[in-house]
PDB file of C-alpha atoms in Angstrom:
ATOM      1  CA  MET A   1     122.968  15.190 286.741  1.00 37.00           C
ATOM      2  CA  SER A   2     120.152  14.755 289.251  1.00 45.00           C
ATOM      3  CA  THR A   3     120.636  13.102 292.590  1.00 66.00           C
ATOM      4  CA  ALA A   4     117.695  11.403 294.239  1.00 91.00           C
ATOM      5  CA  VAL A   5     116.819  12.564 297.719  1.00 95.00           C
ATOM      6  CA  ARG A   6     117.083   9.752 300.221  1.00 97.00           C
ATOM      7  CA  ILE A   7     115.089   9.236 303.369  1.00 98.00           C
ATOM      8  CA  VAL A   8     117.207   7.542 306.017  1.00 98.00           C
ATOM      9  CA  LYS A   9     116.927   6.245 309.572  1.00 97.00           C
ATOM     10  CA  THR A  10     119.915   6.210 311.888  1.00 96.00           C
ATOM     11  CA  ALA A  11     119.720   5.391 315.583  1.00 95.00           C
ATOM     12  CA  ASP A  12     121.843   8.354 316.629  1.00 95.00           C
ATOM     13  CA  VAL A  13     119.817  11.042 314.800  1.00 96.00           C
ATOM     14  CA  LEU A  14     116.197  11.853 315.719  1.00 95.00           C
ATOM     15  CA  HIS A  15     116.028   8.628 317.718  1.00 94.00           C
ATOM     16  CA  GLY A  16     115.975   6.593 314.509  1.00 96.00           C
ATOM     17  CA  LYS A  17     112.945   8.310 313.007  1.00 97.00           C
ATOM     18  CA  PRO A  18     112.974   8.814 309.232  1.00 98.00           C
ATOM     19  CA  ARG A  19     114.643  12.018 308.086  1.00 98.00           C
ATOM     20  CA  ILE A  20     115.969  13.668 304.968  1.00 98.00           C
ATOM     21  CA  GLU A  21     119.527  12.466 304.401  1.00 97.00           C
ATOM     22  CA  GLY A  22     122.118  15.081 305.244  1.00 95.00           C
ATOM     23  CA  THR A  23     119.757  16.942 307.553  1.00 97.00           C
ATOM     24  CA  ARG A  24     118.190  16.622 310.978  1.00 96.00           C
ATOM     25  CA  VAL A  25     114.762  17.355 309.476  1.00 98.00           C
ATOM     26  CA  GLY A  26     112.266  14.582 310.119  1.00 98.00           C
ATOM     27  CA  VAL A  27     109.793  13.301 307.576  1.00 98.00           C
ATOM     28  CA  PHE A  28     107.028  13.477 310.181  1.00 98.00           C
ATOM     29  CA  GLN A  29     107.639  17.189 310.808  1.00 97.00           C
ATOM     30  CA  VAL A  30     107.477  18.046 307.109  1.00 98.00           C
ATOM     31  CA  GLY A  31     104.567  15.734 306.313  1.00 98.00           C
ATOM     32  CA  GLU A  32     102.418  16.893 309.215  1.00 97.00           C
ATOM     33  CA  ALA A  33     102.953  20.578 308.449  1.00 97.00           C
ATOM     34  CA  VAL A  34     102.205  20.182 304.732  1.00 98.00           C
ATOM     35  CA  ARG A  35      99.292  17.747 305.041  1.00 97.00           C
ATOM     36  CA  ARG A  36      97.606  19.722 307.851  1.00 96.00           C
ATOM     37  CA  GLY A  37      97.856  22.800 305.672  1.00 96.00           C
ATOM     38  CA  ASP A  38     100.092  24.731 308.065  1.00 96.00           C
ATOM     39  CA  TRP A  39     102.661  25.175 305.288  1.00 97.00           C
ATOM     40  CA  SER A  40     102.742  24.757 301.537  1.00 97.00           C
ATOM     41  CA  GLU A  41     105.636  22.716 300.177  1.00 97.00           C
ATOM     42  CA  GLY A  42     107.350  26.003 299.316  1.00 97.00           C
ATOM     43  CA  ASP A  43     106.844  27.307 302.846  1.00 97.00           C
ATOM     44  CA  ALA A  44     108.295  24.095 304.289  1.00 97.00           C
ATOM     45  CA  ALA A  45     111.352  24.410 302.069  1.00 97.00           C
ATOM     46  CA  GLU A  46     111.892  28.023 303.084  1.00 97.00           C
ATOM     47  CA  GLN A  47     111.245  27.536 306.803  1.00 97.00           C
ATOM     48  CA  LEU A  48     113.387  24.408 307.111  1.00 97.00           C
ATOM     49  CA  GLY A  49     116.208  25.299 304.718  1.00 97.00           C
ATOM     50  CA  LEU A  50     115.349  22.543 302.251  1.00 97.00           C
ATOM     51  CA  ASP A  51     114.966  22.428 298.511  1.00 96.00           C
ATOM     52  CA  ALA A  52     111.781  21.447 296.709  1.00 96.00           C
ATOM     53  CA  ALA A  53     113.001  17.902 295.972  1.00 97.00           C
ATOM     54  CA  GLN A  54     113.751  17.287 299.651  1.00 97.00           C
ATOM     55  CA  VAL A  55     110.287  18.453 300.681  1.00 98.00           C
ATOM     56  CA  ARG A  56     108.612  16.330 297.994  1.00 97.00           C
ATOM     57  CA  ALA A  57     110.611  13.260 299.057  1.00 97.00           C
ATOM     58  CA  ALA A  58     109.608  13.765 302.703  1.00 98.00           C
ATOM     59  CA  VAL A  59     105.929  14.235 301.857  1.00 98.00           C
ATOM     60  CA  GLU A  60     105.943  11.188 299.556  1.00 97.00           C
ATOM     61  CA  TYR A  61     107.535   9.052 302.285  1.00 98.00           C
ATOM     62  CA  TYR A  62     105.002  10.418 304.789  1.00 98.00           C
ATOM     63  CA  ASP A  63     102.110   9.488 302.461  1.00 98.00           C
ATOM     64  CA  GLU A  64     103.537   6.039 301.657  1.00 97.00           C
ATOM     65  CA  HIS A  65     103.973   5.028 305.333  1.00 98.00           C
ATOM     66  CA  PRO A  66     100.688   5.870 307.092  1.00 97.00           C
ATOM     67  CA  GLU A  67     101.097   3.228 309.817  1.00 98.00           C
ATOM     68  CA  LEU A  68     104.513   4.541 310.818  1.00 97.00           C
ATOM     69  CA  MET A  69     103.267   8.128 310.781  1.00 97.00           C
ATOM     70  CA  ASP A  70     100.312   7.140 312.958  1.00 97.00           C
ATOM     71  CA  THR A  71     102.719   5.515 315.423  1.00 97.00           C
ATOM     72  CA  LEU A  72     104.872   8.660 315.503  1.00 96.00           C
ATOM     73  CA  ARG A  73     101.752  10.799 315.986  1.00 96.00           C
ATOM     74  CA  LYS A  74     100.692   8.638 318.953  1.00 96.00           C
ATOM     75  CA  GLN A  75     104.190   8.805 320.455  1.00 94.00           C
ATOM     76  CA  LYS A  76     104.173  12.589 320.163  1.00 93.00           C
ATOM     77  CA  ARG A  77     100.759  12.791 321.826  1.00 95.00           C
ATOM     78  CA  ALA A  78     101.919  10.500 324.657  1.00 94.00           C
ATOM     79  CA  ARG A  79     105.049  12.633 325.223  1.00 92.00           C
ATOM     80  CA  ARG A  80     102.915  15.766 325.447  1.00 92.00           C
ATOM     81  CA  GLN A  81     100.570  14.142 327.960  1.00 92.00           C
ATOM     82  CA  SER A  82     103.513  12.939 330.038  1.00 91.00           C
ATOM     83  CA  ILE A  83     105.047  16.420 330.086  1.00 91.00           C
ATOM     84  CA  ARG A  84     101.722  17.972 331.095  1.00 87.00           C
ATOM     85  CA  ALA A  85     101.280  15.433 333.898  1.00 87.00           C
ATOM     86  CA  GLU A  86     104.804  16.040 335.175  1.00 85.00           C
ATOM     87  CA  SER A  87     104.387  19.794 335.109  1.00 83.00           C
ATOM     88  CA  ARG A  88     101.263  19.510 337.275  1.00 75.00           C
ATOM     89  CA  ALA A  89     102.968  17.275 339.823  1.00 62.00           C
ATOM     90  CA  GLU A  90     103.834  18.848 343.142  1.00 57.00           C
TER      91      GLU A  90
END
């Protein structure tokens, strides 16, 4: 019997960003690493303690929600810039 992997969003985990159910692994993290070519799907599974179906589900969700992923990418960039600015403050 096969169980489908679910992508969920809950306010109290990863600030409500989509993640693989039963984990704290975000879709954005998996999708970015695989689509940028940093990791193969197999590498992502090994590095993050996931199985192949979980990685595929995350990458599919990533590909099917480009606007959301772009928003998350912009938020990440803004956080980095804020941290850099704060670290330079006297």
